CSV table of C-alpha atoms and ligand atoms in Angstrom, one decimal:
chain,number,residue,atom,x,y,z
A,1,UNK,CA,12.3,20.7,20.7
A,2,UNK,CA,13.7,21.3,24.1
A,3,UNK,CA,16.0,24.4,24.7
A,4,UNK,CA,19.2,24.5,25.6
A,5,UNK,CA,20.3,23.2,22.3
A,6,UNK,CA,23.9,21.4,22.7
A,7,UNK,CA,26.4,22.3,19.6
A,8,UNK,CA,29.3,21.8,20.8
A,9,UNK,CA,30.6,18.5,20.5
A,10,UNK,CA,34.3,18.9,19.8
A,11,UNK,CA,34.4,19.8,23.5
A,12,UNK,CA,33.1,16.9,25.2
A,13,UNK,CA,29.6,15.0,24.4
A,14,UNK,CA,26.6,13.4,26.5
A,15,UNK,CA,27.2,10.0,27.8
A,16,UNK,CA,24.8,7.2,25.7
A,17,UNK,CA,22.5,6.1,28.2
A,18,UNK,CA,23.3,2.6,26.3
A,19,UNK,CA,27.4,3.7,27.7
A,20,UNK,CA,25.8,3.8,31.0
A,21,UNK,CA,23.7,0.5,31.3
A,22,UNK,CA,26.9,-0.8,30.7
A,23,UNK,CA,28.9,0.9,33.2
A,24,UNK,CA,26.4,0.4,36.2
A,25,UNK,CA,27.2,-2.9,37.8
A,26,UNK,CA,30.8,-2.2,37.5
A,27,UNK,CA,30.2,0.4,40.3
A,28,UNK,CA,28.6,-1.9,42.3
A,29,UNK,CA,28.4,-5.7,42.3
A,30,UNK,CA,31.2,-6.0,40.1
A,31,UNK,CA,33.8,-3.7,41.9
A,32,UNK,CA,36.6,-5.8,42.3
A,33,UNK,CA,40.1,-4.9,41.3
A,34,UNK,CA,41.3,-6.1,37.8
A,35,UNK,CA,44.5,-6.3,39.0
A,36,UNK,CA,43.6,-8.9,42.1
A,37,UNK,CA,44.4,-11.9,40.5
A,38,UNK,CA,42.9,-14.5,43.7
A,39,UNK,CA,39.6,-14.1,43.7
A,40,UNK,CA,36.2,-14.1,41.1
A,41,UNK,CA,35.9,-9.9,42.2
A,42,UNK,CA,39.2,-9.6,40.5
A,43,UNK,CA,38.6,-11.5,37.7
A,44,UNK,CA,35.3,-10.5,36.8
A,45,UNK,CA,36.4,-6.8,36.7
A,46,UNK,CA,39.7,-7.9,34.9
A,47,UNK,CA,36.8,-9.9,32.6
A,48,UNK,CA,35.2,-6.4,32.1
A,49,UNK,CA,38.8,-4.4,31.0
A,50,UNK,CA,39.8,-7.2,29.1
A,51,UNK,CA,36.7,-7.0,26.7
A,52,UNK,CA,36.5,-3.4,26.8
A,53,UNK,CA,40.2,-3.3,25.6
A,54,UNK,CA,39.7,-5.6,22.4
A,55,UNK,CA,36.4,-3.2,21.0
A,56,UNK,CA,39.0,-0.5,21.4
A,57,UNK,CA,41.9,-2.5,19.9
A,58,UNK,CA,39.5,-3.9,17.0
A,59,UNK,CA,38.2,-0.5,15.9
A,60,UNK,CA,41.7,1.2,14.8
A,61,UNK,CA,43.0,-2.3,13.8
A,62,UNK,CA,45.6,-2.5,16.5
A,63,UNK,CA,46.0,-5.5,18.8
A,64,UNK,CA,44.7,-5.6,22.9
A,65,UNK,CA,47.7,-5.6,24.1
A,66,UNK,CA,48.5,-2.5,22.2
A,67,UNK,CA,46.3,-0.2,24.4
A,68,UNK,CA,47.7,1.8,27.4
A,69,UNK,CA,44.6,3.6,29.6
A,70,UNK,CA,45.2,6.4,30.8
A,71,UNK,CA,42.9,9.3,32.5
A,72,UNK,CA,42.1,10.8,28.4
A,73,UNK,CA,43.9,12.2,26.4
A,74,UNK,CA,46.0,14.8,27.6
A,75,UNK,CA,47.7,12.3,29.8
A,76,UNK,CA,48.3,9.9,26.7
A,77,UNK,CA,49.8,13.2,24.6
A,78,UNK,CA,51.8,14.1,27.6
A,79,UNK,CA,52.7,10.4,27.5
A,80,UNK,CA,53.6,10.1,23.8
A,81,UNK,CA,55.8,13.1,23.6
A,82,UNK,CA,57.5,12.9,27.1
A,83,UNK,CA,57.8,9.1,27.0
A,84,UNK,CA,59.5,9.0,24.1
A,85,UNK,CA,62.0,12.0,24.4
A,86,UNK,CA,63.2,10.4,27.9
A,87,UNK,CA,63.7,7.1,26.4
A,88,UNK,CA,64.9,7.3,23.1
A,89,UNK,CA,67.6,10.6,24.5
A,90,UNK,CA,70.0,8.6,23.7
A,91,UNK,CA,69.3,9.0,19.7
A,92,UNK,CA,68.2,12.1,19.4
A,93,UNK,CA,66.9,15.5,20.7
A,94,UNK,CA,64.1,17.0,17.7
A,95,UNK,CA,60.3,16.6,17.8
A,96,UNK,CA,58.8,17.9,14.8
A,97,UNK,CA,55.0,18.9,15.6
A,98,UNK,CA,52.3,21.9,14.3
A,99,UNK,CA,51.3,24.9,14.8
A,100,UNK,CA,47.6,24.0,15.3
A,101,UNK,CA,47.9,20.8,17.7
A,102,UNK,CA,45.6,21.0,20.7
A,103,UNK,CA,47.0,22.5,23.5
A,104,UNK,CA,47.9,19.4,25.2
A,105,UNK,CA,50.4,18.4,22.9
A,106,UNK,CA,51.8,21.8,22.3
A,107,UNK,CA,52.0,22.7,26.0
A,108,UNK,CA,53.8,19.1,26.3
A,109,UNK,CA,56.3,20.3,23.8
A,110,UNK,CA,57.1,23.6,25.3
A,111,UNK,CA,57.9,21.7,28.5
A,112,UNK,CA,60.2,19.4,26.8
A,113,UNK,CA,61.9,22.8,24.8
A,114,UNK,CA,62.5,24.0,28.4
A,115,UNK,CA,64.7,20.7,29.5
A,116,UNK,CA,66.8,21.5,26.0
A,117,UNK,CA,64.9,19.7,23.5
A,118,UNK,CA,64.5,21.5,19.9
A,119,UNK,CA,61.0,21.3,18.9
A,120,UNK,CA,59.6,22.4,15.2
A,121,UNK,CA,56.0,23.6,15.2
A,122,UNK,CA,55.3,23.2,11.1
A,123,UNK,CA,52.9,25.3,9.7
A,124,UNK,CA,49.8,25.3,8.1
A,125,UNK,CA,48.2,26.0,4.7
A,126,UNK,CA,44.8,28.2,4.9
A,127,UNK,CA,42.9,25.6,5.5
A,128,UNK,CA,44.5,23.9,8.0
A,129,UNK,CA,46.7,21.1,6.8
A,130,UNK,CA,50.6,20.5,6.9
A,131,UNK,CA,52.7,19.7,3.7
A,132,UNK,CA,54.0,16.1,4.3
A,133,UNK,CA,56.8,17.3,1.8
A,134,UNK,CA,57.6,20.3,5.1
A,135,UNK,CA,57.2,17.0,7.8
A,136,UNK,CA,60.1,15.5,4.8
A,137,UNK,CA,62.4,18.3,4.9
A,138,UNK,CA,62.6,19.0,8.7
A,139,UNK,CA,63.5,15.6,9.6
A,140,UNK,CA,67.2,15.9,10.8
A,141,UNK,CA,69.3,12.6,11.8
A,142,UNK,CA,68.3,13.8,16.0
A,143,UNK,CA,65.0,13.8,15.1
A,144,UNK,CA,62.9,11.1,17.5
A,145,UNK,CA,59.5,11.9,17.3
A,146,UNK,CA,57.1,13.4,15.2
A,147,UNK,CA,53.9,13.9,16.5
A,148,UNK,CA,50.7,15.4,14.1
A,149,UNK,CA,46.9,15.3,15.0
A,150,UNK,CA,44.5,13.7,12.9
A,151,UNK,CA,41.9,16.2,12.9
A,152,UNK,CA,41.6,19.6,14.7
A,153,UNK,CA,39.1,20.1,17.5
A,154,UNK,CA,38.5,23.7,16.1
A,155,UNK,CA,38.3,23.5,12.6
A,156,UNK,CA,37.9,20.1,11.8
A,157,UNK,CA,40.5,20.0,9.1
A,158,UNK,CA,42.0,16.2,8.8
A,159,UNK,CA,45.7,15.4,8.1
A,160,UNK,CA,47.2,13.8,5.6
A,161,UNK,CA,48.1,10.9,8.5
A,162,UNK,CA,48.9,8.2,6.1
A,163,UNK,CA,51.5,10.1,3.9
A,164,UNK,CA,53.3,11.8,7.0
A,165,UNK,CA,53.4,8.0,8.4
A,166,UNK,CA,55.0,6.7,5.2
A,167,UNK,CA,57.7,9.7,5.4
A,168,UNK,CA,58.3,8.8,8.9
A,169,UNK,CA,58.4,5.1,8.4
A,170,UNK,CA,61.0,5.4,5.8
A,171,UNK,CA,63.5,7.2,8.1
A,172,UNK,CA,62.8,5.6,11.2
A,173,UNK,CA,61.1,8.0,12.8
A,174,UNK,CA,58.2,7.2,15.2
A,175,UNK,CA,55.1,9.0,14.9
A,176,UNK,CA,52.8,10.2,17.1
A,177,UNK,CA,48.9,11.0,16.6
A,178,UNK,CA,46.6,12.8,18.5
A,179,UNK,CA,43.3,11.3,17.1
A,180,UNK,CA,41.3,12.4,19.7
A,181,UNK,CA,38.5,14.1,17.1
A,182,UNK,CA,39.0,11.3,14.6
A,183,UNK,CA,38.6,8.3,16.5
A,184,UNK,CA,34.7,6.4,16.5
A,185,UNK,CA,33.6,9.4,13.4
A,186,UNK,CA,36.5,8.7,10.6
A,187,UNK,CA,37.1,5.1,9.9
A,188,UNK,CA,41.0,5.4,11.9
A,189,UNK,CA,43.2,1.7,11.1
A,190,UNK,CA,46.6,2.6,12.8
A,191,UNK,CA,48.3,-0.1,10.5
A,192,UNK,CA,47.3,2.5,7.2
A,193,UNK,CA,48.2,5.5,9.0
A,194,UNK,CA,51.4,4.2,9.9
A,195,UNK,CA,51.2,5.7,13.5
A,196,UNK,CA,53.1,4.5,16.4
A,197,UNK,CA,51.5,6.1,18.7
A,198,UNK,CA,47.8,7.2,18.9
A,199,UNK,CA,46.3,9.7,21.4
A,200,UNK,CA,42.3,9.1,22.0
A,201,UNK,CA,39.4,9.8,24.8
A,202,UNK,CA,36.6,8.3,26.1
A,203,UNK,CA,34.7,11.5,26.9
A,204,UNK,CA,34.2,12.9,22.9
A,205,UNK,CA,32.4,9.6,21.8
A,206,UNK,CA,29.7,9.7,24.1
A,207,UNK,CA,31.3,8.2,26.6
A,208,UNK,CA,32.6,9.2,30.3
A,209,UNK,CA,35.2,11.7,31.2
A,210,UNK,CA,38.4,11.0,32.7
A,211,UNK,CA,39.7,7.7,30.9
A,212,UNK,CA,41.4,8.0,27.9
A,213,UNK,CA,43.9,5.7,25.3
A,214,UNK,CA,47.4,5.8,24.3
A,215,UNK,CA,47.7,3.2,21.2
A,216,UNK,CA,51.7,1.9,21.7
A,217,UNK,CA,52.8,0.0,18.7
A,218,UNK,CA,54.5,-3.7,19.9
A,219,UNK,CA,56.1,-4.7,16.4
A,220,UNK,CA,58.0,-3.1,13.7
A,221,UNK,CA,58.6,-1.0,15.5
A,222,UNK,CA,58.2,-1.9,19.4
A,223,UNK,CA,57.8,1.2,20.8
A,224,UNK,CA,59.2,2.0,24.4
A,225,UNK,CA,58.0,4.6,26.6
A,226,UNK,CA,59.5,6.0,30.0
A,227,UNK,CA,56.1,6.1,32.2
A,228,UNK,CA,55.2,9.2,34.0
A,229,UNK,CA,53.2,7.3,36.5
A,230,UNK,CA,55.6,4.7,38.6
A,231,UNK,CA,53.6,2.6,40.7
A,232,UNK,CA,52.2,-1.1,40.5
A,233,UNK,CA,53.2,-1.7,37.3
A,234,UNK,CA,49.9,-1.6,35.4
A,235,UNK,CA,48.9,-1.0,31.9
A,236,UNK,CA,52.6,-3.1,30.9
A,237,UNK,CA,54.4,-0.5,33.1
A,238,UNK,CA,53.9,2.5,31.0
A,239,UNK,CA,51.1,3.4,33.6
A,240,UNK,CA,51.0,2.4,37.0
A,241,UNK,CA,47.3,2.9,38.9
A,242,UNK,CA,44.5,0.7,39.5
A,243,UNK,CA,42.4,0.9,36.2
A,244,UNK,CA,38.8,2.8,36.9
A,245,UNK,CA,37.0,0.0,35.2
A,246,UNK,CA,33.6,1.5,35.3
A,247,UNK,CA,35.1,4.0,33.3
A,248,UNK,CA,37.0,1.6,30.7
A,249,UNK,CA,33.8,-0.9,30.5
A,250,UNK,CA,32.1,2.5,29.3
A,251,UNK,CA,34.8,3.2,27.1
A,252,UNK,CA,34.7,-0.2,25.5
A,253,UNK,CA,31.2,0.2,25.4
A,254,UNK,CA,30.8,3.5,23.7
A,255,UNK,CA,34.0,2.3,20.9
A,256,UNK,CA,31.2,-0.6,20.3
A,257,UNK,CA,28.8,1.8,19.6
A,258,UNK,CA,30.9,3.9,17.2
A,259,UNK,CA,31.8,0.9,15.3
A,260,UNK,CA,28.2,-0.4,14.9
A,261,UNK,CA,26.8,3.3,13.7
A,262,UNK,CA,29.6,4.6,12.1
A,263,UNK,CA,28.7,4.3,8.6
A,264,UNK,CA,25.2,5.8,9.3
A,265,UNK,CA,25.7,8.3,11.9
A,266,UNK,CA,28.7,10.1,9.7
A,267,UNK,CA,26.3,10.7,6.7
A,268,UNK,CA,23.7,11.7,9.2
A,269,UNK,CA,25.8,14.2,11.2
A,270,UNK,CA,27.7,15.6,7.8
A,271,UNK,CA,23.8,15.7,6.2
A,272,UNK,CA,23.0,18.0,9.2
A,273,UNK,CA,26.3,19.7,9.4
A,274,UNK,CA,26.1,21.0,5.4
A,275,UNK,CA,22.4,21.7,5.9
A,276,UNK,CA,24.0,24.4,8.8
A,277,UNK,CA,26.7,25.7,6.8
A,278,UNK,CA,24.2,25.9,3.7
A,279,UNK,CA,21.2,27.4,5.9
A,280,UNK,CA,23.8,30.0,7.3
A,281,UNK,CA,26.3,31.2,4.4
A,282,UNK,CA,23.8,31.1,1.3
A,283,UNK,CA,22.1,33.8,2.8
A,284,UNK,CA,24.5,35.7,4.3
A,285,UNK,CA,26.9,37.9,3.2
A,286,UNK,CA,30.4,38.3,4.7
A,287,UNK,CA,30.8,35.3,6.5
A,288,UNK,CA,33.9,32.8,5.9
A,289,UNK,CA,34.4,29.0,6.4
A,290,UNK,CA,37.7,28.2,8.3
A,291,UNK,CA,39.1,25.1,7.8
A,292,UNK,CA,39.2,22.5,4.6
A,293,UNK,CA,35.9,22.7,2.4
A,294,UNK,CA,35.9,18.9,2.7
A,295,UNK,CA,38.8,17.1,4.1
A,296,UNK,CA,37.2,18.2,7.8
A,297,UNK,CA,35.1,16.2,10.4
A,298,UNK,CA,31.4,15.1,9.7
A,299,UNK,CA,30.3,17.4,12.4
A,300,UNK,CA,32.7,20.0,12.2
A,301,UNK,CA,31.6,23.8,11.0
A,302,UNK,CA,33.8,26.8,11.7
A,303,UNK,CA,32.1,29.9,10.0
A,304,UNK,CA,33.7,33.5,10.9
A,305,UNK,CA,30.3,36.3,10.8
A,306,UNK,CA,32.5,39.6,9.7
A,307,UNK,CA,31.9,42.5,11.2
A,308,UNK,CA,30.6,40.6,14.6
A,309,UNK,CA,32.4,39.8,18.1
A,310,UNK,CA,32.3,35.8,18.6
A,311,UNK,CA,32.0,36.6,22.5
A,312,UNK,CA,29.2,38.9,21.7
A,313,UNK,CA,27.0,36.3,19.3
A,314,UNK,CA,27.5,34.1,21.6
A,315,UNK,CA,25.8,36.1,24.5
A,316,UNK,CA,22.8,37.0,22.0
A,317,UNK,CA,22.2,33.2,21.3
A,318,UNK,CA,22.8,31.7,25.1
A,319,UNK,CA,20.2,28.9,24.5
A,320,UNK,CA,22.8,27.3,22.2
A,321,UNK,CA,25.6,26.0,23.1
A,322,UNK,CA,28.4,26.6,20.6
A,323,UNK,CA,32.1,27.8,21.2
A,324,UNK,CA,34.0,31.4,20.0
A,325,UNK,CA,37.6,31.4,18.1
A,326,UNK,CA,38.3,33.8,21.1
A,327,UNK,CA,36.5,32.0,24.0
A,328,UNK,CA,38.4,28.9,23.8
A,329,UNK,CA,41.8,29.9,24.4
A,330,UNK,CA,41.2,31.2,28.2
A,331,UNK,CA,40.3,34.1,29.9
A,332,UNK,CA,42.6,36.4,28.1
A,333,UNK,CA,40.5,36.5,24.7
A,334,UNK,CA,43.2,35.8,22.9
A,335,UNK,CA,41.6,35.4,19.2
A,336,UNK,CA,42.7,31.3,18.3
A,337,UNK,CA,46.2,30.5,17.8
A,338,UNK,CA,44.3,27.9,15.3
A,339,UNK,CA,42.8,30.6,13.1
A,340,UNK,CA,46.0,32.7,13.2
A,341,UNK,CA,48.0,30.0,11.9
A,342,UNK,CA,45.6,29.1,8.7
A,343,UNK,CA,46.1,32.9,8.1
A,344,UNK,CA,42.9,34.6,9.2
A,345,UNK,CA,43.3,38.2,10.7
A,346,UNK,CA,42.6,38.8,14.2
A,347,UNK,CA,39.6,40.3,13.6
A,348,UNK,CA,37.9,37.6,11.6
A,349,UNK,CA,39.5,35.3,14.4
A,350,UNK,CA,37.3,37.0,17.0
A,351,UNK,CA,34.6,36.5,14.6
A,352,UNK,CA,34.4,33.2,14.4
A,353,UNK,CA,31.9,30.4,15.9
A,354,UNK,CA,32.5,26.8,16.1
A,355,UNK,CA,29.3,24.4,15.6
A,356,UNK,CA,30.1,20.7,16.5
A,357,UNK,CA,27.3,18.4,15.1
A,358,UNK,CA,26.6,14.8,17.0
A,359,UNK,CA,25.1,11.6,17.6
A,360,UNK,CA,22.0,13.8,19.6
A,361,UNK,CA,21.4,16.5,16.9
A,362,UNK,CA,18.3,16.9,15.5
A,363,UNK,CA,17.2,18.4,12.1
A,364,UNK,CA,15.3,20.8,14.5
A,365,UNK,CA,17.9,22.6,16.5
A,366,UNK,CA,19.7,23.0,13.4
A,367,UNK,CA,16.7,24.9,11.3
A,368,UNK,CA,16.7,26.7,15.0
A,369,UNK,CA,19.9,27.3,15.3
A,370,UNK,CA,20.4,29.0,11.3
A,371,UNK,CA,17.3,31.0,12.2
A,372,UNK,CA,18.6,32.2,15.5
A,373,UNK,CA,22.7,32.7,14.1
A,374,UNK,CA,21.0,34.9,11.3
A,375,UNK,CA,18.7,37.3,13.5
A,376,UNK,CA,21.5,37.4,16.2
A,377,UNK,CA,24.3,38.3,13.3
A,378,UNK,CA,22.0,40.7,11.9
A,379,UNK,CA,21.0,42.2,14.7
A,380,UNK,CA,24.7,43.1,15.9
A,381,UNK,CA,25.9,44.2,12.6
A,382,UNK,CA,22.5,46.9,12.6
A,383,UNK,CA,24.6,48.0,15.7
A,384,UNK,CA,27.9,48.1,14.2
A,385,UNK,CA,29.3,51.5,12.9
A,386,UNK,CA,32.4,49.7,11.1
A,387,UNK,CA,29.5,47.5,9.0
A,388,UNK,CA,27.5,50.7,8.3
A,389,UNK,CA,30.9,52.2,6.8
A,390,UNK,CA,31.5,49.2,5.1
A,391,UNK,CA,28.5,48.8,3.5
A,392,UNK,CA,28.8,52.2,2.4
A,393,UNK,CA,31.7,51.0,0.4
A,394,UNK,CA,34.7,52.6,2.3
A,395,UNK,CA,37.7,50.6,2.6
A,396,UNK,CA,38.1,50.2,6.5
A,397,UNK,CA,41.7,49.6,5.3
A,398,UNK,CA,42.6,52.9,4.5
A,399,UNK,CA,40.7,54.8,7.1
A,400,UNK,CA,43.0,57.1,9.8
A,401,UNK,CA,41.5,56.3,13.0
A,402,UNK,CA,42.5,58.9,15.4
A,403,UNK,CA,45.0,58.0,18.0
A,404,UNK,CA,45.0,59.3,21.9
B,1,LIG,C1,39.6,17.0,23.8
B,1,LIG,C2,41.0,16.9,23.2
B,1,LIG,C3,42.1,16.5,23.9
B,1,LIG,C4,42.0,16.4,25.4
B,1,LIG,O1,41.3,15.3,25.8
B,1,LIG,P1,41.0,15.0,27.3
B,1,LIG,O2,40.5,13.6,27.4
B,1,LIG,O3,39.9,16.0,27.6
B,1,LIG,O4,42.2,15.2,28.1
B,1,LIG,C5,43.3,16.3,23.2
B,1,LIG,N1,43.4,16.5,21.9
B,1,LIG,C6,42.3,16.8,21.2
B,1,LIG,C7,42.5,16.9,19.7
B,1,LIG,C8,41.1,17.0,21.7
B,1,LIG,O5,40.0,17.4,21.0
């Protein structure tokens, strides 16, 4: 076993070397435009797109021609939410949303709350997921967009997608979906969900950064976005650029991948995953699963270790990589707006540690990794005054700390 150890897949993953072969000669002899429609350069790169767009289209059920690129998927949610809200101002003025979308889509929506639109952020139950009957009951008659992830990148927790896109079928209301986590580890059919939109990336399925997908729906309904990007018409107008085709052939490629392994690779991951969780919380004490016991990602495992700074565990086990409910909100160790909205106190929020399972994992790094959480936990709580009082059964609640 080779140290680092990498376990934190919800924030980006390794290229396949497969994803690469294929990318190679699209940097190189095959480098022609696919928008230069006069000569074999062009074509062959257009050859390239063209295939890489109908493994994508194929593996959420939707057609080719449904598939906008974009650079990933911040641009698609940006996209999504202010496509739609330019063009459809006419109608309406509401975007119903969470609390616990990625900041992408949030951040979209408090840009759009600034130019006057009225945006609900829904809240969550403690373990993550919205009541369909809340999406239900804030749909007004300005409401033009409702836009809900699939899963979350922090606790893995999955949506019920297919009951939010019934609700917003029957009232002719589009519906947008971030399924950035979900797509190539969840079977995702956009025709099932009943989404009109679908936000995914390149870069989480083993495959290159900066080229993502925005799934736009042609019939019943035929969606219309305002584009953000005006240029030469690409991508059906709705984004203008010459397409980085190394990028979508890898795209393409690693969705081909994901379709072919899928079946075996989400057993194997959710195998190693619930080994983790097991190995961890069956012999500790004080230490708290966020998210949905089993509606949640494969590789997803959000524990909070009581009693213990994320930040701090993190520092005591730097030969794994793994991400802190404090760590990835920025700088300002904020504990996770996630974890606050299912309900968890700050302090537990600080506590917590994010362990994201994939394709490269080995049973290995995951008996090391349980061993090292366990010493590392231990060893801060040994240091802890506030776990020594604890443990000697006072209630930490009713202590009077003394104020200066
Ligand atoms: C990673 C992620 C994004 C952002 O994707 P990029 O391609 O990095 O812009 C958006 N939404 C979710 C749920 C994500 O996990």
């Amino acid at each position: 076993m080779k140290l680092p150890i990498y376990m934190d897949n919800h924030s980006t993953t390794p290229c396949d070397p497969r994803v690469v072969d294929a990318m190679l000669p699209y940097f190189t002899e095959k480098f022609g435009n696919a928008a230069s429609r006069n000569h074999s350069f062009g074509w062959e790169a257009e050859e390239g797109v063209d295939q890489a767009r109908k493994h994508i289209a194929a593996l959420i059920h939707a057609d080719a021609k449904e598939i906008v690129f974009t650079s990933g998927a911040t641009e698609s949610d940006n996209l999504a939410l202010k496509g739609v809200v330019e063009m459809y101002k006419e109608k309406g003025d509401h975007v119903i949303t969470t609390s616990t979308e990625h900041r992408a889509v949030i951040d979209a929506a408090k840009a759009l709350e600034k130019k006057g639109v009225k945006v609900t952020y829904l809240p969550v139950d403690k373990t993550g997921r919205v009541d369909p009957d809340d999406v239900r009951n804030a749909i007004t008659d300005k409401t033009i967009l409702i836009s809900i992830m699939l899963a979350n990148n922090e606790i893995g927790t999955i949506h019920p997608i297919a009951e939010i896109g019934k609700i917003a079928k029957e009232k002719g209301v589009l519906f947008h979906c971030d399924a950035t986590q979900g797509v190539g580890k969840i079977p995702v059919d956009v025709q099932e969900l009943g989404v009109d939109l679908m936000s995914f990336t390149a870069h989480k399925i083993y495959g290159p950064k900066g080229i993502g997908a925005l799934y736009v729906r042609r019939k019943a309904p035929r969606v219309r976005l305002a584009p953000m990007i005006d240029g030469g018409g690409h991508e059906r107008g709705m984004r203008s650029g010459t397409l980085p085709v190394p990028l979508v052939v890898g795209f393409g490629k690693a969705i081909e991948l994901c379709a072919q392994e899928m079946p075996e690779e989400s057993v194997r991951t959710k195998a190693l995953r619930d080994r983790l969780q097991d190995g961890i919380m069956d012999v500790m004490e004080e230490v708290y699963l966020n998210g949905h016991p089993t509606e949640r990602l494969p590789g997803n495992l959000n524990i909070s270790f009581a009693y213990v700074e994320g930040e701090a565990l993190l520092m005591g086990v730097k030969e794994i990589a793994l991400s802190s409910g404090s760590a990835c909100t920025s700088a300002t160790l904020e504990p996770s707006y996630v974890l606050r909205a299912l309900g968890v106190g700050s302090d537990l929020a600080h506590s917590s540690i994010r362990f994201g399972i994939g394709r490269f994992t080995t049973p290995e790094e995951v008996e090391y990794t349980i061993d090292r959480m366990i010493k590392a936990v231990n060893h801060l709580r040994e240091m802890s005054p506030l776990y020594e009082m604890a443990k000697e059964g006072i209630d930490l609640k009713t202590v009077q700390w003394a104020v200066h």
